[in-house]
PDB file of C-alpha atoms in Angstrom:
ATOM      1  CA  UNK A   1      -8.406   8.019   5.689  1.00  0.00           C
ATOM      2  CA  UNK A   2      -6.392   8.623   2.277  1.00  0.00           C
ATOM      3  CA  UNK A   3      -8.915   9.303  -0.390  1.00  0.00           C
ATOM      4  CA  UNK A   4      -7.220   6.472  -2.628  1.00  0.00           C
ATOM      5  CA  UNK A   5      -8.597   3.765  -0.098  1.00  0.00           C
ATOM      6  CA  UNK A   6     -12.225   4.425  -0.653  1.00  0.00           C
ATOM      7  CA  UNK A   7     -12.145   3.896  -4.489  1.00  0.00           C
ATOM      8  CA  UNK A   8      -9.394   0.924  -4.194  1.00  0.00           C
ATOM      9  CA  UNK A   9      -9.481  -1.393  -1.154  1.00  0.00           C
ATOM     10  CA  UNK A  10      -5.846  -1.540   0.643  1.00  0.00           C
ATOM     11  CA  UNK A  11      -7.234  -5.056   2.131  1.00  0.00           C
ATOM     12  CA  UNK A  12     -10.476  -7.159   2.772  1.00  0.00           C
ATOM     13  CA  UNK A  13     -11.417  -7.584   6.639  1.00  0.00           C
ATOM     14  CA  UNK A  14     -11.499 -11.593   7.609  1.00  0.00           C
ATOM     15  CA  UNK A  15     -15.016 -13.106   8.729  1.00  0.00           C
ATOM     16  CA  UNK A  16     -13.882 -13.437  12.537  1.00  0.00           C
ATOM     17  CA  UNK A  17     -13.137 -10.186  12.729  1.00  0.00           C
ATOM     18  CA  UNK A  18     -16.630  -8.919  11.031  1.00  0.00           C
ATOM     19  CA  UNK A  19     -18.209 -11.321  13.360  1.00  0.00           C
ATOM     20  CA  UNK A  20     -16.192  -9.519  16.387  1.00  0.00           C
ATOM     21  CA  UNK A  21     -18.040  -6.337  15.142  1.00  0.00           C
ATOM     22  CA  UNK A  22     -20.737  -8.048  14.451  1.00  0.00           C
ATOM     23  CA  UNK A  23     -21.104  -8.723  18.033  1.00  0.00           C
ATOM     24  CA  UNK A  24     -20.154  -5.045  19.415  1.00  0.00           C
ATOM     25  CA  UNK A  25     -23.509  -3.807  17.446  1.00  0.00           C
ATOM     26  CA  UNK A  26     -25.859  -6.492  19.225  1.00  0.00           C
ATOM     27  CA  UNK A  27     -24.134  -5.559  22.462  1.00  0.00           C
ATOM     28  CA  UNK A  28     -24.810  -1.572  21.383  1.00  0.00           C
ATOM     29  CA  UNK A  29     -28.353  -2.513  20.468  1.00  0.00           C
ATOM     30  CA  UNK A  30     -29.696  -4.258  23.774  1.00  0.00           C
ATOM     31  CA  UNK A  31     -29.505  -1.096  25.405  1.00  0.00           C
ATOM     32  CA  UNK A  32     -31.449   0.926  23.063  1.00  0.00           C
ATOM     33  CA  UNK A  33     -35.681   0.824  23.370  1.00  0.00           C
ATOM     34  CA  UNK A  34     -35.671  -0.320  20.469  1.00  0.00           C
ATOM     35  CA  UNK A  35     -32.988  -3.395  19.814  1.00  0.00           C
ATOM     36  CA  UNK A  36     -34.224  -3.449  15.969  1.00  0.00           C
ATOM     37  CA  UNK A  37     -33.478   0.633  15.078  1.00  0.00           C
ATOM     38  CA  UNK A  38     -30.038   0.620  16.019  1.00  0.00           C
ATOM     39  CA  UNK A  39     -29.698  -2.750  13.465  1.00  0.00           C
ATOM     40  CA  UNK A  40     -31.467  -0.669  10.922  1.00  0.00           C
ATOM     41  CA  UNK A  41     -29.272   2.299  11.911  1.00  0.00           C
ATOM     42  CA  UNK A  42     -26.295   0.268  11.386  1.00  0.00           C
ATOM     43  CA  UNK A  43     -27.339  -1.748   8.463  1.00  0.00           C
ATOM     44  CA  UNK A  44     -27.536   1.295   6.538  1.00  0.00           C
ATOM     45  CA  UNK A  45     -24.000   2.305   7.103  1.00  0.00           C
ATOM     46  CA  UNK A  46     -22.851  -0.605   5.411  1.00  0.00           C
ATOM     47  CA  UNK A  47     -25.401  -1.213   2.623  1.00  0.00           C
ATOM     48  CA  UNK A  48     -25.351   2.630   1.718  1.00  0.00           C
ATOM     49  CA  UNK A  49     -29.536   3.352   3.367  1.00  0.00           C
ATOM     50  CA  UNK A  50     -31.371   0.354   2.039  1.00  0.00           C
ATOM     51  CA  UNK A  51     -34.965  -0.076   2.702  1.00  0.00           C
ATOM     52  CA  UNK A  52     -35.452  -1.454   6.574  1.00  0.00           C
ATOM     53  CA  UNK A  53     -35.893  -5.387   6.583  1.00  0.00           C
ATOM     54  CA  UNK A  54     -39.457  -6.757   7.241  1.00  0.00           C
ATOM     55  CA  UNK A  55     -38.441  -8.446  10.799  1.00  0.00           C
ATOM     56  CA  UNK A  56     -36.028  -7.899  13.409  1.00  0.00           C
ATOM     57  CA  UNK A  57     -34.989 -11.410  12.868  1.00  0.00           C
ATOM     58  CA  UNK A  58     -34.587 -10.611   9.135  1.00  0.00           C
ATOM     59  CA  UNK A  59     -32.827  -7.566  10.367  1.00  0.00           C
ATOM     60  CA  UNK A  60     -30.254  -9.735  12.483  1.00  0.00           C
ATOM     61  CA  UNK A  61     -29.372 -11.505   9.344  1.00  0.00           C
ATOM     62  CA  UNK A  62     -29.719  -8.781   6.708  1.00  0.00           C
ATOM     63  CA  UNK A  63     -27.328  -6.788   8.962  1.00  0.00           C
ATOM     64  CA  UNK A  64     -24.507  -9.388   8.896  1.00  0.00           C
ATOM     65  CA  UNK A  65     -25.172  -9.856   5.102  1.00  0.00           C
ATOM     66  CA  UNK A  66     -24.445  -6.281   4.988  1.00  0.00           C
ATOM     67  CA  UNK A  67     -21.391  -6.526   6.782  1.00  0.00           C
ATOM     68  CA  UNK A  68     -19.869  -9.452   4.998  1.00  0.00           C
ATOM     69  CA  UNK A  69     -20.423  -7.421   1.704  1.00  0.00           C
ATOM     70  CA  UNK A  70     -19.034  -4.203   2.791  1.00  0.00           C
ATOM     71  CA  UNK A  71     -16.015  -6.323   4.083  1.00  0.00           C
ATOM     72  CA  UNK A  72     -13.724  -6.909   0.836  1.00  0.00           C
ATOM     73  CA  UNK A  73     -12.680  -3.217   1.972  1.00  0.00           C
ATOM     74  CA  UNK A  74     -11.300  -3.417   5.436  1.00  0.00           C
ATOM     75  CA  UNK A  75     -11.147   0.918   5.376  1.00  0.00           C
ATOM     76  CA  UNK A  76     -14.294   1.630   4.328  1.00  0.00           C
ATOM     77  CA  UNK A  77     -15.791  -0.766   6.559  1.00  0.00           C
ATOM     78  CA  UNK A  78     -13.509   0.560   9.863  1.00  0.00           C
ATOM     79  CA  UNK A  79     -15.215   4.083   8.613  1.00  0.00           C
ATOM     80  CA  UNK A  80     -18.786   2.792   8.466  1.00  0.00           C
ATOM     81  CA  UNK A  81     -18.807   0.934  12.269  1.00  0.00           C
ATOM     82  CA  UNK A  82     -17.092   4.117  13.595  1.00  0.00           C
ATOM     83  CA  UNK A  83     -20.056   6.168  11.784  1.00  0.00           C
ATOM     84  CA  UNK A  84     -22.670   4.231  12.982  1.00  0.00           C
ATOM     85  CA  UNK A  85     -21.533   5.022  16.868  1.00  0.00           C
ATOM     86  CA  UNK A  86     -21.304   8.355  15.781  1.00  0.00           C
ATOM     87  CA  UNK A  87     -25.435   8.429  14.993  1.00  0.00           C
ATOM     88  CA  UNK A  88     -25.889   6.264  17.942  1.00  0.00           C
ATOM     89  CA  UNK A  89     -24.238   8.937  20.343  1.00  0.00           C
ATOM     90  CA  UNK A  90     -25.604  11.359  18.628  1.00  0.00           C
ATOM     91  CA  UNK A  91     -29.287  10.680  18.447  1.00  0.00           C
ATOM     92  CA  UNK A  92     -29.496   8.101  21.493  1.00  0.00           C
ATOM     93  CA  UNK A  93     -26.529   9.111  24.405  1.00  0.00           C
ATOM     94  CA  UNK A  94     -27.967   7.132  27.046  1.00  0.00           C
ATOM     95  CA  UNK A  95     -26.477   4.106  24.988  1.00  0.00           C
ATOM     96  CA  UNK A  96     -23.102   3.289  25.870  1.00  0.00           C
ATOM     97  CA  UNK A  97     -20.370   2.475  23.029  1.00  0.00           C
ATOM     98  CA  UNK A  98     -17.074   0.928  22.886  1.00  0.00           C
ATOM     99  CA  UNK A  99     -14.060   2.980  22.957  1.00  0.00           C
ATOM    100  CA  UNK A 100     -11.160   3.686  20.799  1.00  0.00           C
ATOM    101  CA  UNK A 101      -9.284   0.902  22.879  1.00  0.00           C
ATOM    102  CA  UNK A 102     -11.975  -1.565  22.122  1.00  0.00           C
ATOM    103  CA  UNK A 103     -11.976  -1.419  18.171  1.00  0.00           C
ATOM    104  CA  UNK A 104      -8.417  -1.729  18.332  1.00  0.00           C
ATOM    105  CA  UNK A 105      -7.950  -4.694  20.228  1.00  0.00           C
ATOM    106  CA  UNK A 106     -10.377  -6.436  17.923  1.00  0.00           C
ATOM    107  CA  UNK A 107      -8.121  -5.059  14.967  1.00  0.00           C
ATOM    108  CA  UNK A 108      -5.192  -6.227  16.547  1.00  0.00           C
ATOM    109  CA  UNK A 109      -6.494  -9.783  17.483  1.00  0.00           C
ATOM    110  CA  UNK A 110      -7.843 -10.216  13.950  1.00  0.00           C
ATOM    111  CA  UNK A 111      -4.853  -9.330  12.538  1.00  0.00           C
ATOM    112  CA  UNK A 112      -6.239  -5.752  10.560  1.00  0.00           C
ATOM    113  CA  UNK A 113      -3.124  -3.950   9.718  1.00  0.00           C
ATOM    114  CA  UNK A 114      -4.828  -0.510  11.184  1.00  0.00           C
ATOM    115  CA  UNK A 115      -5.628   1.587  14.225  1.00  0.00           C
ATOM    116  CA  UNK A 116      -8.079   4.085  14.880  1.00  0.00           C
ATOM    117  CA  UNK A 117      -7.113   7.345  16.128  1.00  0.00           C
ATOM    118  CA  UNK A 118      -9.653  10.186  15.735  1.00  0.00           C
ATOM    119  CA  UNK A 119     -10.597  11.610  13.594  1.00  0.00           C
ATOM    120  CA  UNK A 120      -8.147   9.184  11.284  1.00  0.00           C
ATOM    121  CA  UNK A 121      -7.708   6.229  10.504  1.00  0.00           C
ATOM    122  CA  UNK A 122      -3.998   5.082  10.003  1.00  0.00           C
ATOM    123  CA  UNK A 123      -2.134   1.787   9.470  1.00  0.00           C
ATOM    124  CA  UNK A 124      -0.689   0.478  12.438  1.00  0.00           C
ATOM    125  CA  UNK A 125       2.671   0.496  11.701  1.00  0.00           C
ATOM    126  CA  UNK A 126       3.244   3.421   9.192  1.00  0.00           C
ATOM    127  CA  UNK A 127       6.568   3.986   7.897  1.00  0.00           C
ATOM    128  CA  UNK A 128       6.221   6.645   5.349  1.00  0.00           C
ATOM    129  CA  UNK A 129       7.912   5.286   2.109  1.00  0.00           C
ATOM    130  CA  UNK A 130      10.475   7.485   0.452  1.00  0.00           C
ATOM    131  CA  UNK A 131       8.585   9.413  -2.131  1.00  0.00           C
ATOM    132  CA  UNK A 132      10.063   8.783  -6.088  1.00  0.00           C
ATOM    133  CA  UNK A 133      10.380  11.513  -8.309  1.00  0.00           C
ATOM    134  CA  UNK A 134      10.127  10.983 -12.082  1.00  0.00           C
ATOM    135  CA  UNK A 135      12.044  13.568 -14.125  1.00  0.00           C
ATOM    136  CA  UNK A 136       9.733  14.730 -17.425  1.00  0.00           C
ATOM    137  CA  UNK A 137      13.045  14.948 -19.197  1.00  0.00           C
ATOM    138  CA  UNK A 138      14.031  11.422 -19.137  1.00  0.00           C
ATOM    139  CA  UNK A 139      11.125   9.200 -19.134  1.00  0.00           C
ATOM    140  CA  UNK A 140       6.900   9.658 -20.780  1.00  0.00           C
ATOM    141  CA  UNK A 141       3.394  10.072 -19.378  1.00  0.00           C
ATOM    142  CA  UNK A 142       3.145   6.017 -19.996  1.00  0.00           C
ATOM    143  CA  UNK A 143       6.440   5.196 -18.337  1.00  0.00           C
ATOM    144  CA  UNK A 144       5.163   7.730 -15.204  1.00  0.00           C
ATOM    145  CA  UNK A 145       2.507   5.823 -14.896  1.00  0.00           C
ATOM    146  CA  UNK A 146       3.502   2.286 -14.599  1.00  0.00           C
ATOM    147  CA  UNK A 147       6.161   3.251 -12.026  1.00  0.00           C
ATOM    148  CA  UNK A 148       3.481   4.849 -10.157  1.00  0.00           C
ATOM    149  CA  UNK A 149       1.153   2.469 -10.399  1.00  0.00           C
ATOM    150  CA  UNK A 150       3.570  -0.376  -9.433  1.00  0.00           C
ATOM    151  CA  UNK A 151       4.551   1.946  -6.091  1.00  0.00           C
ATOM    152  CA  UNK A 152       0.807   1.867  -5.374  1.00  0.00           C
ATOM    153  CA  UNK A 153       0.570  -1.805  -5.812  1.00  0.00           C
ATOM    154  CA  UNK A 154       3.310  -2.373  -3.440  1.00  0.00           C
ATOM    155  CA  UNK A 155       2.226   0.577  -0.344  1.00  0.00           C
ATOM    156  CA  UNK A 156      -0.705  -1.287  -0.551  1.00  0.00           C
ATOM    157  CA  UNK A 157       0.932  -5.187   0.044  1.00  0.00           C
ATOM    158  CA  UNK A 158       2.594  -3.827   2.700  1.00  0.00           C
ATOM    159  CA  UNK A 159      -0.553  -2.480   4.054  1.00  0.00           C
ATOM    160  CA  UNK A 160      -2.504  -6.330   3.546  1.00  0.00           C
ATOM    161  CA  UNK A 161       1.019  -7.725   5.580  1.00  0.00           C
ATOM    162  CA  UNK A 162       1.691  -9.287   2.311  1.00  0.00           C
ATOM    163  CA  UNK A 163       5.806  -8.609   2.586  1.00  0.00           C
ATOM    164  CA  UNK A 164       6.982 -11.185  -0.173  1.00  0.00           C
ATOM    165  CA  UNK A 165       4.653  -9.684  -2.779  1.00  0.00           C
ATOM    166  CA  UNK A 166       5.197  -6.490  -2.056  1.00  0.00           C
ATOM    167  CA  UNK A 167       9.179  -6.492  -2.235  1.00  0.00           C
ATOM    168  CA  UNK A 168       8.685  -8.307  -5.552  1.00  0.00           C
ATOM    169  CA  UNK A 169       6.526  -5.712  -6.786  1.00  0.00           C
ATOM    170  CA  UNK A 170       9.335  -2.779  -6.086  1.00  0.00           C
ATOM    171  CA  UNK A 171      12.279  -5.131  -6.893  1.00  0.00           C
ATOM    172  CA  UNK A 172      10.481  -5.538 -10.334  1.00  0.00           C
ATOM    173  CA  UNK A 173      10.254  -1.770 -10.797  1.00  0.00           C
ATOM    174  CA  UNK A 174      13.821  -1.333 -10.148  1.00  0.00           C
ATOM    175  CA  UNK A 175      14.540  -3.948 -13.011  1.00  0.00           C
ATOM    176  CA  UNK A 176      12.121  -1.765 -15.439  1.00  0.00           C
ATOM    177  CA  UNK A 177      13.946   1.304 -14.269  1.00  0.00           C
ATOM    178  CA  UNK A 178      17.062   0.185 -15.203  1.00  0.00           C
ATOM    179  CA  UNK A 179      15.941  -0.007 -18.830  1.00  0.00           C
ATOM    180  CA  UNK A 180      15.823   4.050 -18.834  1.00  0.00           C
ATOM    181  CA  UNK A 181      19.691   3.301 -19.695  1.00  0.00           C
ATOM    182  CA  UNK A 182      19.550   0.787 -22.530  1.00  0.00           C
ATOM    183  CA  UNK A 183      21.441   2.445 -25.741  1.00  0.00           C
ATOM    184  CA  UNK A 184      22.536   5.811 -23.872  1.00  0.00           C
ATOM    185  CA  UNK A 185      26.229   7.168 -24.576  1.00  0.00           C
ATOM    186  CA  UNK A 186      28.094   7.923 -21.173  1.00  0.00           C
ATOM    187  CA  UNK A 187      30.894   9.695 -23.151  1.00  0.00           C
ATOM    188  CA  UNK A 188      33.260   6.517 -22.604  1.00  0.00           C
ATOM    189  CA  UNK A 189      31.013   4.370 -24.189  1.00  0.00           C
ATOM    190  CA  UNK A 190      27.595   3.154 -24.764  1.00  0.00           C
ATOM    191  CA  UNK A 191      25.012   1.062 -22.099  1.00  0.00           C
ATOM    192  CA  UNK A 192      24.019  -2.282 -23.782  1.00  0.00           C
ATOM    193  CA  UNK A 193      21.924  -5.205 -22.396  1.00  0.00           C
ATOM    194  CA  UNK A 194      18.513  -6.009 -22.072  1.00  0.00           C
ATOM    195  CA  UNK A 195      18.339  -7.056 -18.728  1.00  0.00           C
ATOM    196  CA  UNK A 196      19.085  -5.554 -15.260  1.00  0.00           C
ATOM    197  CA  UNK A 197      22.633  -7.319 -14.376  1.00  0.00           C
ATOM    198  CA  UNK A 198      23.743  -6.641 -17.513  1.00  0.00           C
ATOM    199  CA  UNK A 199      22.690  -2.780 -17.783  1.00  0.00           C
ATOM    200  CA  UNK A 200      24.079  -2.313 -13.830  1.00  0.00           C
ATOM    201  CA  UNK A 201      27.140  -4.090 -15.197  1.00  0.00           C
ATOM    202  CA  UNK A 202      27.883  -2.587 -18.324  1.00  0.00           C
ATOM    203  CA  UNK A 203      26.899   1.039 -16.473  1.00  0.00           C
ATOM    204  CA  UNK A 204      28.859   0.697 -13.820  1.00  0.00           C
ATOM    205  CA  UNK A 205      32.082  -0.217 -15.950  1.00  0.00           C
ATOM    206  CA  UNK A 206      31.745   3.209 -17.751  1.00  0.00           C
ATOM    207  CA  UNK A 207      31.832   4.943 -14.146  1.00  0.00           C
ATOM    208  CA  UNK A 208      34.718   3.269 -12.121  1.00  0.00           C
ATOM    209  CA  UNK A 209      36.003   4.800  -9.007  1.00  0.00           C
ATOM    210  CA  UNK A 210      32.960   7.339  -8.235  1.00  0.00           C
ATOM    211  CA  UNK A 211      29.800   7.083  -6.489  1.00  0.00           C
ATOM    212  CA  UNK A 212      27.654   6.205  -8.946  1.00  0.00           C
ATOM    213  CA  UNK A 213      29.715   2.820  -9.351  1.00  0.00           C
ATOM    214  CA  UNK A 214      29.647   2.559  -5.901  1.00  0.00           C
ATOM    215  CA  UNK A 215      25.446   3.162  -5.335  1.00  0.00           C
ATOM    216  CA  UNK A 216      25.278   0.676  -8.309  1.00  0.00           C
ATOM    217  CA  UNK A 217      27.190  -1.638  -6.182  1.00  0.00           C
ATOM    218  CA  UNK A 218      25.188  -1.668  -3.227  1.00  0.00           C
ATOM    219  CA  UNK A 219      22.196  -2.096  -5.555  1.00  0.00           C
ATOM    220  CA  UNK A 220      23.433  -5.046  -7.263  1.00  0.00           C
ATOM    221  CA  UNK A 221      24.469  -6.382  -3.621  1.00  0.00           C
ATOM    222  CA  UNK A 222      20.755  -6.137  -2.582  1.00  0.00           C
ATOM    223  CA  UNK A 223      19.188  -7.341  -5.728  1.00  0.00           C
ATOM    224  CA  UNK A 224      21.116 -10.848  -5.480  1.00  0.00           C
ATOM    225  CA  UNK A 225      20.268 -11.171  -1.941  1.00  0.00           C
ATOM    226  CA  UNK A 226      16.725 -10.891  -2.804  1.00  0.00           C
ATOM    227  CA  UNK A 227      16.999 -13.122  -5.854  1.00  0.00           C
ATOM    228  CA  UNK A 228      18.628 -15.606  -3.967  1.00  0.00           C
ATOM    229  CA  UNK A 229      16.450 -18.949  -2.740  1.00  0.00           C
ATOM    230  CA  UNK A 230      18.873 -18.933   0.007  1.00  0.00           C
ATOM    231  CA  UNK A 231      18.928 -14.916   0.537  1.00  0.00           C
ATOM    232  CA  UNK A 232      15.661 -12.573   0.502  1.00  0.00           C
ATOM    233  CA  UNK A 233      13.809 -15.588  -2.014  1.00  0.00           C
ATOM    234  CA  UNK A 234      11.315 -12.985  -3.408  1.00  0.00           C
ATOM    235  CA  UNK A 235      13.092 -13.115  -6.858  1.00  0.00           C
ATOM    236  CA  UNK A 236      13.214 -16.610  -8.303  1.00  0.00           C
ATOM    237  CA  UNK A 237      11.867 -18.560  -5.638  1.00  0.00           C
ATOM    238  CA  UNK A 238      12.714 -20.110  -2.319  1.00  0.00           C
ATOM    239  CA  UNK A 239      13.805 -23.353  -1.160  1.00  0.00           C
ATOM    240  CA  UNK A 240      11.201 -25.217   0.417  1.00  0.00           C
ATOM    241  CA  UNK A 241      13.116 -27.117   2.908  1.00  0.00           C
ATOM    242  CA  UNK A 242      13.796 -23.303   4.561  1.00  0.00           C
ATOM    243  CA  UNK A 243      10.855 -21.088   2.881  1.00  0.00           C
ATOM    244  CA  UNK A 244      12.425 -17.832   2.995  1.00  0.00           C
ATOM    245  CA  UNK A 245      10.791 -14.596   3.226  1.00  0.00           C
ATOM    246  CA  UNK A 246      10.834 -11.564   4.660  1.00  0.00           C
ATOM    247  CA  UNK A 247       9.253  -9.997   7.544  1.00  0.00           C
ATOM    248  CA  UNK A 248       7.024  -7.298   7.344  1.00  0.00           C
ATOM    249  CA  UNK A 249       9.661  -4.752   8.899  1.00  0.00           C
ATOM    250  CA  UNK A 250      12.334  -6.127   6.974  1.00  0.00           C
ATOM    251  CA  UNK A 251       9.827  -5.757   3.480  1.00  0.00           C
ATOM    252  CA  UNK A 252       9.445  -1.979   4.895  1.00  0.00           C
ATOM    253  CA  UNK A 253      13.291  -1.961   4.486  1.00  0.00           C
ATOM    254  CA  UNK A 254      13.505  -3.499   0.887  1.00  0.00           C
ATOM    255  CA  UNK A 255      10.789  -1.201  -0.388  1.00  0.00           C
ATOM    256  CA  UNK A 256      12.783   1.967   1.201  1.00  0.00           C
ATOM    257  CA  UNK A 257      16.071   1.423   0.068  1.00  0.00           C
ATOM    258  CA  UNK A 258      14.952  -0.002  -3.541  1.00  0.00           C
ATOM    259  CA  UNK A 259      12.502   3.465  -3.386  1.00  0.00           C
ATOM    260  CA  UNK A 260      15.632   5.288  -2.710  1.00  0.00           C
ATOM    261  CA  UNK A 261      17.615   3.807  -5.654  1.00  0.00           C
ATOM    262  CA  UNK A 262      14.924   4.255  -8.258  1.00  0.00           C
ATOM    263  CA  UNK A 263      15.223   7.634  -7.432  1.00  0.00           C
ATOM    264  CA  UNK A 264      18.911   7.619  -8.239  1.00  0.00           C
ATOM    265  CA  UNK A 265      18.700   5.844 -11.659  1.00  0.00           C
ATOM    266  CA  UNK A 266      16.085   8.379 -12.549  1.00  0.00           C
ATOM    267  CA  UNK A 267      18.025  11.225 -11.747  1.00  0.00           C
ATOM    268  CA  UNK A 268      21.202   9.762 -13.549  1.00  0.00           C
ATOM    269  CA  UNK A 269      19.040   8.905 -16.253  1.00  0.00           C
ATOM    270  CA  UNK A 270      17.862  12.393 -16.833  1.00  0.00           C
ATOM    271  CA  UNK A 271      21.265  14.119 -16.424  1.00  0.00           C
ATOM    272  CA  UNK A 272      22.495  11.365 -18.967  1.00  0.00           C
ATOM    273  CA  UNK A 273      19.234  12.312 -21.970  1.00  0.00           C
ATOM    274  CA  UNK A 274      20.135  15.380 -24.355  1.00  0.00           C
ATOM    275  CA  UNK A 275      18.216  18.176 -23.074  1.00  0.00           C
ATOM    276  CA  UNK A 276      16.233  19.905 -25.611  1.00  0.00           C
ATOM    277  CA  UNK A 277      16.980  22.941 -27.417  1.00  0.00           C
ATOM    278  CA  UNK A 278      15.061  25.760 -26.193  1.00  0.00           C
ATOM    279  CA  UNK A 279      13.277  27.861 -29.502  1.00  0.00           C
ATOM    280  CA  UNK A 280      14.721  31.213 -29.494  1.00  0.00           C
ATOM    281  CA  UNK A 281      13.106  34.829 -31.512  1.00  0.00           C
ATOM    282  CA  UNK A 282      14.377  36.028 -34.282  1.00  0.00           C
ATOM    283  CA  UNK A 283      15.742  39.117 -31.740  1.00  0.00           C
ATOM    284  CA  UNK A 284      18.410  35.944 -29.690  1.00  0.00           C
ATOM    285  CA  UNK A 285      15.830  36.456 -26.717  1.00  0.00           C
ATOM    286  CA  UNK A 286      14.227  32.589 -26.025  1.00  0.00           C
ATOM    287  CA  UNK A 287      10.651  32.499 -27.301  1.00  0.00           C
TER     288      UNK A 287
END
């Protein structure tokens, strides 16, 4: 799995569906000599190798309490089930074990956004989102980071299903973006406003008849959809007598073509900054 989701959860597993598992580990154990060693075995995987309970009842219950706590990271907790079959085929293979097919099914009934497909495991319906590059020459460390923090934040609502959220997340971003242009000259005039309509406005009035009007056209297009109650409702609200929102393929679409036009402003913002002067020897050969 992607490093990032063992140190920040991309979603919390629901009770029914640690129960389901909860249930494929009792059904593992029976077979085994000894029901209470493949608990332990198991217990461990999600509690990190505590000390073994004083019961097998206790163990029955411990386990679960293990499971419930290891479950505000749906990932991690895929990872630890999957390991624990791993031991038990390893040091037990008389034991039988659910397959691949299995986990997935109770994923899919439960309503986990992921799959299992070893050795990974992936989310089940991965669209790769368009990567955004942030030019050193036109925004700072600080600004680099809340853009990619905010793209993190909203990869990982799409991954938790939450669409809404995560389109607002991006459409914010694209709003902040816009403010790379705030006070720069275009050579027929300089970009004022604060906000986004007014920047996209103002900039596209200083570049009529060529593409960038036209990209800044289709963005403005998309933004007032999704601000509308009546359109994508993600911006300012939705009407409750129709409680729009968007689908979780049509959220993948938002995020894409938004991730598409940050990447646009950024490169227009950074052919638009001065570029520095580069410090030359006293010999007219650069430094």
């Amino acid at each position: 799995m992607p490093t990032k989701w063992r140190f920040g959860s991309p979603g919390e597993l629901n009770q029914q569906a640690v129960n389901a598992f909860n249930s494929l580990i009792h059904t593992i154990a029976t077979q085994a000599e000894s029901t209470w060693e493949i608990l332990e075995l198991f217990k461990a995987k999600f509690n990190g190798g505590a000390s073994w309970s004083s019961s097998e009842s206790w163990a029955v219950g411990d386990l679960h309490n293990a499971m419930s706590g290891a479950a505000d990271n749906a990932a991690t907790f895929i990872a630890a089930f999957w390991d624990g079959c791993e031991q038990v085929h390893r040091e037990h293979s008389t034991i039988g074990l659910p397959d691949v097919d299995i986990i997935n099914q109770i994923l899919f009934e439960h309503d986990v956004p992921f799959e299992v497909r070893p050795p990974e495991l992936l989310p089940r319906n991965p669209q790769t989102p368009i990567p955004v590059q942030t030019p050193q020459r036109s925004i700072g460390e600080q600004a680099m980071e809340l853009i990619h923090a905010s793209l993190d934040q909203a990869d990982r609502l799409l991954l938790e299903q939450r669409p809404r959220p995560a389109v607002q997340e991006i459409l914010w971003l694209l709003e902040t973006v816009a403010t790379a242009f705030q006070g720069l000259d275009t050579g027929t005039g300089t970009i004022e406003g604060k906000y986004f309509n007014d920047i996209i406005r103002n900039l596209r009035n200083h570049h009529r008849g060529g593409p960038l009007a036209e990209a800044l056209g289709w963005m403005t297009k998309m933004h007032g959809f999704l601000s509308s109650p009546t359109g994508g409702g993600v911006r300012h609200g939705t009407q409750l007598a129709t409680d729009v929102s968007p689908t979780l393929k049509e959220a993948h679409l938002y995020c894409n073509l938004t991730r598409s036009y940050i990447n646009y402003l950024l490169a227009e913002a950074a052919d638009a900054m001065p570029v520095p002067p580069v410090s030359s020897s006293p010999f007219g050969t650069p430094a």
